[in-house]
PDB file of C-alpha atoms in Angstrom:
ATOM      1  CA  MET C   2      -2.357  -6.341  -6.961  1.00 83.00           C
ATOM      2  CA  THR C   3       0.626  -4.193  -6.935  1.00 89.00           C
ATOM      3  CA  GLU C   4      -1.163  -1.529  -4.909  1.00 93.00           C
ATOM      4  CA  LEU C   5       0.880  -0.538  -1.800  1.00 96.00           C
ATOM      5  CA  THR C   6      -1.412   1.929  -0.098  1.00 95.00           C
ATOM      6  CA  GLY C   7      -1.153   1.490   3.660  1.00 93.00           C
ATOM      7  CA  LYS C   8       2.350   0.040   3.396  1.00 95.00           C
ATOM      8  CA  ARG C   9       5.405   1.566   4.650  1.00 96.00           C
ATOM      9  CA  ALA C  10       8.811   0.817   2.919  1.00 97.00           C
ATOM     10  CA  LEU C  11      12.430   1.353   3.849  1.00 97.00           C
ATOM     11  CA  VAL C  12      14.847   1.454   0.901  1.00 98.00           C
ATOM     12  CA  THR C  13      18.626   1.664   1.773  1.00 97.00           C
ATOM     13  CA  GLY C  14      20.950   3.615  -0.339  1.00 95.00           C
ATOM     14  CA  SER C  15      18.058   5.449  -1.912  1.00 95.00           C
ATOM     15  CA  LYS C  16      19.123   9.064  -2.516  1.00 93.00           C
ATOM     16  CA  SER C  17      19.979   8.306  -6.187  1.00 94.00           C
ATOM     17  CA  GLY C  18      20.408   5.611  -8.734  1.00 95.00           C
ATOM     18  CA  ILE C  19      18.619   2.216  -8.432  1.00 97.00           C
ATOM     19  CA  GLY C  20      17.598   2.914  -4.911  1.00 97.00           C
ATOM     20  CA  PHE C  21      15.719   6.150  -5.768  1.00 97.00           C
ATOM     21  CA  ALA C  22      14.089   4.684  -8.762  1.00 98.00           C
ATOM     22  CA  ILE C  23      12.702   1.938  -6.532  1.00 98.00           C
ATOM     23  CA  ALA C  24      11.666   4.288  -3.810  1.00 98.00           C
ATOM     24  CA  LYS C  25       9.864   6.389  -6.494  1.00 97.00           C
ATOM     25  CA  ARG C  26       8.061   3.396  -7.886  1.00 98.00           C
ATOM     26  CA  LEU C  27       6.842   2.304  -4.463  1.00 97.00           C
ATOM     27  CA  VAL C  28       5.668   5.805  -3.773  1.00 97.00           C
ATOM     28  CA  GLN C  29       3.758   5.864  -7.080  1.00 96.00           C
ATOM     29  CA  ALA C  30       2.080   2.473  -5.859  1.00 96.00           C
ATOM     30  CA  GLY C  31       0.908   4.129  -2.769  1.00 96.00           C
ATOM     31  CA  ALA C  32       3.555   3.275  -0.164  1.00 96.00           C
ATOM     32  CA  GLU C  33       4.890   5.548   2.502  1.00 95.00           C
ATOM     33  CA  ILE C  34       8.686   5.710   2.035  1.00 96.00           C
ATOM     34  CA  VAL C  35      11.574   5.934   4.346  1.00 96.00           C
ATOM     35  CA  LEU C  36      14.643   7.013   2.366  1.00 95.00           C
ATOM     36  CA  HIS C  37      17.976   5.805   3.873  1.00 96.00           C
ATOM     37  CA  ALA C  38      21.346   7.619   3.245  1.00 94.00           C
ATOM     38  CA  ARG C  39      24.797   7.518   4.988  1.00 92.00           C
ATOM     39  CA  SER C  40      24.383  11.123   6.037  1.00 91.00           C
ATOM     40  CA  ASP C  41      22.264  14.237   5.461  1.00 88.00           C
ATOM     41  CA  SER C  42      23.150  16.182   2.368  1.00 91.00           C
ATOM     42  CA  ALA C  43      21.512  18.513  -0.222  1.00 94.00           C
ATOM     43  CA  GLU C  44      21.133  15.561  -2.473  1.00 94.00           C
ATOM     44  CA  VAL C  45      19.173  13.587   0.241  1.00 94.00           C
ATOM     45  CA  GLU C  46      16.792  16.481   0.788  1.00 95.00           C
ATOM     46  CA  GLU C  47      16.339  16.971  -2.970  1.00 95.00           C
ATOM     47  CA  ALA C  48      15.375  13.188  -3.194  1.00 95.00           C
ATOM     48  CA  LYS C  49      12.915  13.638  -0.462  1.00 95.00           C
ATOM     49  CA  MET C  50      11.332  16.596  -2.074  1.00 95.00           C
ATOM     50  CA  LYS C  51      10.898  14.859  -5.398  1.00 95.00           C
ATOM     51  CA  LEU C  52       9.182  12.049  -3.748  1.00 96.00           C
ATOM     52  CA  ALA C  53       6.946  14.195  -1.507  1.00 94.00           C
ATOM     53  CA  LYS C  54       5.483  15.922  -4.614  1.00 94.00           C
ATOM     54  CA  LEU C  55       4.235  12.369  -5.673  1.00 94.00           C
ATOM     55  CA  THR C  56       2.360  11.411  -2.551  1.00 90.00           C
ATOM     56  CA  THR C  57       0.357  12.525   0.552  1.00 86.00           C
ATOM     57  CA  GLN C  58       1.594   9.589   2.459  1.00 82.00           C
ATOM     58  CA  GLY C  59       4.656  11.113   3.766  1.00 82.00           C
ATOM     59  CA  VAL C  60       8.321  10.789   3.090  1.00 93.00           C
ATOM     60  CA  SER C  61      10.908  10.517   5.834  1.00 93.00           C
ATOM     61  CA  ILE C  62      14.701  10.001   6.083  1.00 94.00           C
ATOM     62  CA  ALA C  63      16.623   7.499   8.047  1.00 93.00           C
ATOM     63  CA  LEU C  64      20.394   8.263   8.310  1.00 94.00           C
ATOM     64  CA  GLY C  65      22.872   5.618   9.110  1.00 94.00           C
ATOM     65  CA  ASP C  66      26.474   4.946   8.121  1.00 94.00           C
ATOM     66  CA  PHE C  67      26.833   1.302   7.352  1.00 95.00           C
ATOM     67  CA  SER C  68      30.545   1.253   7.936  1.00 91.00           C
ATOM     68  CA  ASP C  69      29.176   0.798  11.511  1.00 90.00           C
ATOM     69  CA  PRO C  70      27.072  -2.278  11.743  1.00 84.00           C
ATOM     70  CA  ASN C  71      25.422  -0.977  14.898  1.00 91.00           C
ATOM     71  CA  SER C  72      23.577   1.583  12.685  1.00 94.00           C
ATOM     72  CA  CYS C  73      21.245  -1.159  11.574  1.00 96.00           C
ATOM     73  CA  ARG C  74      19.681  -1.548  14.990  1.00 95.00           C
ATOM     74  CA  SER C  75      19.676   2.289  15.450  1.00 94.00           C
ATOM     75  CA  ILE C  76      17.634   2.740  12.202  1.00 95.00           C
ATOM     76  CA  PHE C  77      15.046   0.203  13.366  1.00 94.00           C
ATOM     77  CA  GLU C  78      14.843   1.612  16.940  1.00 93.00           C
ATOM     78  CA  LYS C  79      14.202   5.114  15.560  1.00 90.00           C
ATOM     79  CA  ILE C  80      11.553   3.687  13.202  1.00 88.00           C
ATOM     80  CA  LYS C  81       9.910   1.929  16.050  1.00 86.00           C
ATOM     81  CA  LYS C  82       9.488   5.122  17.923  1.00 84.00           C
ATOM     82  CA  ASP C  83       7.418   6.487  15.185  1.00 83.00           C
ATOM     83  CA  ASN C  84       4.917   3.740  15.994  1.00 83.00           C
ATOM     84  CA  LYS C  85       4.630   2.984  12.316  1.00 86.00           C
ATOM     85  CA  PRO C  86       6.152  -0.359  11.492  1.00 90.00           C
ATOM     86  CA  ILE C  87       7.981  -1.133   8.263  1.00 95.00           C
ATOM     87  CA  ASP C  88       6.202  -3.549   5.973  1.00 97.00           C
ATOM     88  CA  ILE C  89       8.828  -3.646   3.146  1.00 98.00           C
ATOM     89  CA  LEU C  90      12.554  -3.589   3.217  1.00 98.00           C
ATOM     90  CA  VAL C  91      14.669  -3.148   0.193  1.00 98.00           C
ATOM     91  CA  ASN C  92      18.392  -3.784   0.829  1.00 98.00           C
ATOM     92  CA  ASN C  93      20.036  -1.799  -1.939  1.00 98.00           C
ATOM     93  CA  ALA C  94      22.952  -0.019  -0.422  1.00 97.00           C
ATOM     94  CA  ALA C  95      26.293  -1.405  -1.739  1.00 97.00           C
ATOM     95  CA  ILE C  96      29.821  -0.572  -2.837  1.00 95.00           C
ATOM     96  CA  GLN C  97      31.497  -1.636  -6.085  1.00 93.00           C
ATOM     97  CA  PRO C  98      35.188  -0.862  -6.220  1.00 92.00           C
ATOM     98  CA  VAL C  99      37.346  -2.583  -8.859  1.00 91.00           C
ATOM     99  CA  CYS C 100      40.454  -4.334  -7.649  1.00 94.00           C
ATOM    100  CA  ALA C 101      42.708  -7.083  -9.021  1.00 95.00           C
ATOM    101  CA  LEU C 102      42.927 -10.106  -6.673  1.00 95.00           C
ATOM    102  CA  ALA C 103      46.885  -9.559  -6.601  1.00 95.00           C
ATOM    103  CA  ASP C 104      46.388  -5.909  -5.248  1.00 96.00           C
ATOM    104  CA  MET C 105      43.547  -6.686  -2.732  1.00 95.00           C
ATOM    105  CA  SER C 106      44.120  -6.013   0.934  1.00 96.00           C
ATOM    106  CA  SER C 107      42.356  -7.710   3.804  1.00 96.00           C
ATOM    107  CA  SER C 108      40.704  -4.262   4.594  1.00 95.00           C
ATOM    108  CA  ASP C 109      39.430  -4.193   1.061  1.00 95.00           C
ATOM    109  CA  ILE C 110      37.856  -7.551   1.473  1.00 96.00           C
ATOM    110  CA  SER C 111      36.484  -6.848   4.811  1.00 96.00           C
ATOM    111  CA  GLN C 112      34.809  -3.564   3.809  1.00 95.00           C
ATOM    112  CA  MET C 113      33.275  -5.221   0.872  1.00 96.00           C
ATOM    113  CA  LEU C 114      31.785  -8.079   2.823  1.00 97.00           C
ATOM    114  CA  GLU C 115      30.634  -5.816   5.588  1.00 96.00           C
ATOM    115  CA  ILE C 116      28.692  -3.362   3.309  1.00 96.00           C
ATOM    116  CA  ASN C 117      27.443  -5.785   0.670  1.00 97.00           C
ATOM    117  CA  LEU C 118      26.636  -8.839   2.842  1.00 97.00           C
ATOM    118  CA  GLN C 119      26.780  -8.322   6.688  1.00 97.00           C
ATOM    119  CA  ILE C 120      24.655  -5.185   6.466  1.00 97.00           C
ATOM    120  CA  PRO C 121      21.810  -6.790   4.532  1.00 98.00           C
ATOM    121  CA  ILE C 122      22.000  -9.806   6.917  1.00 98.00           C
ATOM    122  CA  MET C 123      21.730  -7.443   9.971  1.00 97.00           C
ATOM    123  CA  MET C 124      18.943  -5.347   8.408  1.00 97.00           C
ATOM    124  CA  THR C 125      17.053  -8.510   7.695  1.00 98.00           C
ATOM    125  CA  ARG C 126      17.487  -9.728  11.205  1.00 97.00           C
ATOM    126  CA  TYR C 127      16.117  -6.499  12.703  1.00 97.00           C
ATOM    127  CA  PHE C 128      13.223  -6.276  10.255  1.00 97.00           C
ATOM    128  CA  ALA C 129      12.170  -9.691  11.378  1.00 97.00           C
ATOM    129  CA  GLU C 130      12.632  -8.862  15.083  1.00 95.00           C
ATOM    130  CA  TYR C 131      10.572  -5.654  14.842  1.00 93.00           C
ATOM    131  CA  SER C 132       8.046  -7.153  12.453  1.00 91.00           C
ATOM    132  CA  GLU C 133       4.540  -7.342  13.938  1.00 85.00           C
ATOM    133  CA  LYS C 134       2.587  -8.961  10.951  1.00 90.00           C
ATOM    134  CA  GLY C 135       5.148 -10.108   8.451  1.00 95.00           C
ATOM    135  CA  GLY C 136       6.097  -8.314   5.224  1.00 97.00           C
ATOM    136  CA  SER C 137       8.491  -8.446   2.283  1.00 98.00           C
ATOM    137  CA  ILE C 138      12.307  -8.094   1.913  1.00 98.00           C
ATOM    138  CA  LEU C 139      14.048  -7.615  -1.363  1.00 98.00           C
ATOM    139  CA  ASN C 140      17.799  -7.840  -1.788  1.00 98.00           C
ATOM    140  CA  ILE C 141      19.371  -6.002  -4.784  1.00 98.00           C
ATOM    141  CA  CYS C 142      22.117  -8.335  -5.957  1.00 98.00           C
ATOM    142  CA  SER C 143      23.984  -8.481  -9.261  1.00 97.00           C
ATOM    143  CA  ILE C 144      24.473 -10.597 -12.282  1.00 97.00           C
ATOM    144  CA  GLU C 145      28.112 -10.778 -11.092  1.00 96.00           C
ATOM    145  CA  GLY C 146      26.723 -12.879  -8.242  1.00 97.00           C
ATOM    146  CA  LEU C 147      26.099 -15.432 -11.053  1.00 96.00           C
ATOM    147  CA  THR C 148      29.004 -14.706 -13.434  1.00 94.00           C
ATOM    148  CA  PRO C 149      31.846 -12.608 -12.095  1.00 93.00           C
ATOM    149  CA  ALA C 150      33.627  -9.927 -14.046  1.00 89.00           C
ATOM    150  CA  LEU C 151      37.472  -9.360 -14.182  1.00 91.00           C
ATOM    151  CA  ASN C 152      38.798  -7.556 -11.178  1.00 93.00           C
ATOM    152  CA  HIS C 153      35.527  -7.873  -9.270  1.00 93.00           C
ATOM    153  CA  SER C 154      36.234 -10.976  -7.308  1.00 96.00           C
ATOM    154  CA  HIS C 155      35.398  -9.557  -3.888  1.00 96.00           C
ATOM    155  CA  TYR C 156      32.306  -7.820  -5.183  1.00 97.00           C
ATOM    156  CA  ALA C 157      31.086 -10.848  -7.164  1.00 97.00           C
ATOM    157  CA  SER C 158      31.567 -13.006  -4.084  1.00 97.00           C
ATOM    158  CA  SER C 159      29.607 -10.680  -1.867  1.00 98.00           C
ATOM    159  CA  LYS C 160      26.702 -10.674  -4.217  1.00 98.00           C
ATOM    160  CA  ALA C 161      26.811 -14.499  -4.594  1.00 98.00           C
ATOM    161  CA  GLY C 162      26.565 -14.701  -0.795  1.00 98.00           C
ATOM    162  CA  LEU C 163      23.557 -12.335  -0.845  1.00 98.00           C
ATOM    163  CA  ILE C 164      21.725 -14.450  -3.301  1.00 98.00           C
ATOM    164  CA  ASN C 165      22.234 -17.433  -1.136  1.00 98.00           C
ATOM    165  CA  PHE C 166      21.200 -15.499   1.920  1.00 98.00           C
ATOM    166  CA  THR C 167      18.074 -14.577   0.251  1.00 98.00           C
ATOM    167  CA  LYS C 168      17.216 -18.250   0.027  1.00 98.00           C
ATOM    168  CA  ALA C 169      18.286 -19.061   3.531  1.00 98.00           C
ATOM    169  CA  SER C 170      16.367 -16.253   5.118  1.00 98.00           C
ATOM    170  CA  ALA C 171      13.354 -17.047   3.055  1.00 98.00           C
ATOM    171  CA  LEU C 172      13.398 -20.542   4.455  1.00 98.00           C
ATOM    172  CA  GLU C 173      13.783 -19.247   7.996  1.00 98.00           C
ATOM    173  CA  LEU C 174      11.421 -16.390   7.906  1.00 98.00           C
ATOM    174  CA  GLY C 175       8.527 -17.909   6.053  1.00 98.00           C
ATOM    175  CA  SER C 176       6.928 -19.012   9.276  1.00 96.00           C
ATOM    176  CA  LYS C 177       6.657 -15.315  10.283  1.00 97.00           C
ATOM    177  CA  ASN C 178       4.904 -14.399   7.077  1.00 97.00           C
ATOM    178  CA  ILE C 179       8.076 -12.588   5.758  1.00 98.00           C
ATOM    179  CA  ARG C 180       8.934 -13.146   2.113  1.00 98.00           C
ATOM    180  CA  VAL C 181      12.457 -12.678   0.915  1.00 98.00           C
ATOM    181  CA  ASN C 182      13.532 -12.301  -2.690  1.00 98.00           C
ATOM    182  CA  SER C 183      16.295 -10.833  -4.681  1.00 98.00           C
ATOM    183  CA  ILE C 184      16.940  -9.132  -8.058  1.00 98.00           C
ATOM    184  CA  CYS C 185      20.170  -9.447 -10.147  1.00 98.00           C
ATOM    185  CA  PRO C 186      20.394  -6.206 -12.295  1.00 98.00           C
ATOM    186  CA  GLY C 187      22.587  -6.313 -15.434  1.00 97.00           C
ATOM    187  CA  LEU C 188      24.373  -3.108 -16.583  1.00 96.00           C
ATOM    188  CA  ILE C 189      22.241  -0.111 -15.443  1.00 97.00           C
ATOM    189  CA  ASP C 190      22.776   3.205 -17.245  1.00 95.00           C
ATOM    190  CA  ARG C 191      23.893   6.187 -15.297  1.00 92.00           C
ATOM    191  CA  GLN C 192      25.143   9.667 -15.901  1.00 89.00           C
ATOM    192  CA  ASN C 193      28.466   9.551 -17.818  1.00 90.00           C
ATOM    193  CA  LEU C 194      28.696   5.790 -17.858  1.00 93.00           C
ATOM    194  CA  ASP C 195      29.445   5.733 -21.568  1.00 91.00           C
ATOM    195  CA  LYS C 196      32.435   8.207 -20.941  1.00 92.00           C
ATOM    196  CA  ASP C 197      33.609   6.460 -17.828  1.00 90.00           C
ATOM    197  CA  TRP C 198      33.576   2.932 -19.309  1.00 90.00           C
ATOM    198  CA  PRO C 199      33.055   3.214 -23.054  1.00 93.00           C
ATOM    199  CA  GLN C 200      34.456  -0.225 -23.905  1.00 92.00           C
ATOM    200  CA  GLY C 201      32.262  -2.028 -21.350  1.00 92.00           C
ATOM    201  CA  VAL C 202      29.259  -0.066 -22.618  1.00 95.00           C
ATOM    202  CA  LYS C 203      30.108  -0.930 -26.214  1.00 96.00           C
ATOM    203  CA  SER C 204      30.675  -4.667 -25.414  1.00 94.00           C
ATOM    204  CA  TRP C 205      27.324  -4.887 -23.540  1.00 95.00           C
ATOM    205  CA  LEU C 206      25.303  -3.206 -26.389  1.00 96.00           C
ATOM    206  CA  GLU C 207      26.930  -5.619 -28.904  1.00 95.00           C
ATOM    207  CA  LYS C 208      26.074  -8.790 -26.914  1.00 95.00           C
ATOM    208  CA  ALA C 209      22.852  -8.169 -25.007  1.00 96.00           C
ATOM    209  CA  PRO C 210      19.745  -9.602 -26.817  1.00 97.00           C
ATOM    210  CA  LEU C 211      17.704  -6.547 -26.158  1.00 97.00           C
ATOM    211  CA  LYS C 212      20.593  -4.272 -27.434  1.00 96.00           C
ATOM    212  CA  ARG C 213      20.264  -1.565 -24.746  1.00 97.00           C
ATOM    213  CA  LEU C 214      21.494  -0.733 -21.136  1.00 97.00           C
ATOM    214  CA  GLY C 215      19.110  -1.284 -18.282  1.00 97.00           C
ATOM    215  CA  ALA C 216      17.376   1.753 -16.670  1.00 97.00           C
ATOM    216  CA  GLY C 217      16.485   2.275 -13.028  1.00 97.00           C
ATOM    217  CA  ASN C 218      12.873   1.937 -13.817  1.00 97.00           C
ATOM    218  CA  ASP C 219      13.509  -1.646 -15.162  1.00 98.00           C
ATOM    219  CA  ILE C 220      14.710  -2.628 -11.654  1.00 98.00           C
ATOM    220  CA  ALA C 221      12.085  -0.558  -9.984  1.00 98.00           C
ATOM    221  CA  ASN C 222       9.199  -2.249 -11.944  1.00 98.00           C
ATOM    222  CA  ALA C 223      10.587  -5.712 -10.933  1.00 98.00           C
ATOM    223  CA  ALA C 224      10.890  -4.560  -7.447  1.00 98.00           C
ATOM    224  CA  LEU C 225       7.341  -3.447  -7.194  1.00 98.00           C
ATOM    225  CA  PHE C 226       6.149  -6.826  -8.431  1.00 98.00           C
ATOM    226  CA  LEU C 227       8.219  -8.879  -5.863  1.00 98.00           C
ATOM    227  CA  VAL C 228       7.326  -6.724  -2.782  1.00 98.00           C
ATOM    228  CA  SER C 229       3.572  -6.593  -3.735  1.00 98.00           C
ATOM    229  CA  ASP C 230       0.694  -9.025  -3.273  1.00 96.00           C
ATOM    230  CA  ALA C 231       1.072  -9.961  -6.932  1.00 97.00           C
ATOM    231  CA  ALA C 232       3.972 -12.038  -5.675  1.00 98.00           C
ATOM    232  CA  SER C 233       2.378 -13.349  -2.562  1.00 97.00           C
ATOM    233  CA  PHE C 234       3.362 -16.944  -3.147  1.00 98.00           C
ATOM    234  CA  ILE C 235       6.931 -16.080  -4.286  1.00 98.00           C
ATOM    235  CA  THR C 236       9.803 -16.289  -1.721  1.00 98.00           C
ATOM    236  CA  GLY C 237      13.489 -17.362  -1.957  1.00 98.00           C
ATOM    237  CA  ALA C 238      13.405 -16.398  -5.691  1.00 98.00           C
ATOM    238  CA  ASN C 239      16.187 -14.440  -7.578  1.00 98.00           C
ATOM    239  CA  LEU C 240      14.881 -12.539 -10.686  1.00 98.00           C
ATOM    240  CA  VAL C 241      17.479 -11.624 -13.326  1.00 98.00           C
ATOM    241  CA  VAL C 242      16.853  -8.318 -14.946  1.00 98.00           C
ATOM    242  CA  ASP C 243      19.602  -7.972 -17.568  1.00 97.00           C
ATOM    243  CA  GLY C 244      18.064  -7.634 -21.024  1.00 97.00           C
ATOM    244  CA  GLY C 245      18.775 -11.369 -21.678  1.00 97.00           C
ATOM    245  CA  MET C 246      22.575 -11.212 -21.076  1.00 95.00           C
ATOM    246  CA  GLU C 247      22.449 -14.402 -19.075  1.00 93.00           C
ATOM    247  CA  CYS C 248      21.352 -16.239 -22.216  1.00 95.00           C
ATOM    248  CA  VAL C 249      24.382 -15.194 -24.155  1.00 94.00           C
ATOM    249  CA  PRO C 250      26.781 -18.140 -24.674  1.00 90.00           C
ATOM    250  CA  SER C 251      30.262 -17.687 -23.115  1.00 78.00           C
ATOM    251  CA  TRP C 252      32.025 -19.960 -25.615  1.00 74.00           C
TER     252      TRP C 252
END
């Protein structure tokens, strides 16, 4: 029931990291993939080549700088010209700067809310507008949308807003046969994470019930389930994928 042959999926922010892991898993399930990136680069082309080796369904690239909200409409207008509608939208693109509240400027806040919240809202709007037979939307949130971390107040707020938008849009779009769900990843491993943030990694490994960091594939597997027919009666749900960290007492 997680077979996606005949489906076309757009994954934002998918040249690397969680976005690429999700795109890869959807390709392996049979979907045709549209990779999104801010601009063309060798990394984008490399990601496309890696996925193209796994499928005969085709891999394409949609470029759009999300610092400009108009890019959302442009992406869907270009896709419409292909005469191949999008069945699955994964809103993954985001930013995560660290900043103390006392040092935060209005532009810091505006940029965070624009990229992490306004863009997924607009992408959802245009997906619904261009949709012909319904589909599935998945928002990649964060456990910080449930429990904030120090110096991440604007990031945590943007992800909390995205969790609630998931529910609100699921309520509104159900009549169009569009399901909307979200995933809250925990700490996901990446290159040099243990060197860049050794204390954070150490603390996580000491506290997490499963005693490991998350991997991109952990989020990708959950994503495949939620966008597939295996979750056909699930909408407005938020799935926490954090190795059990949400179970850890805070006192």
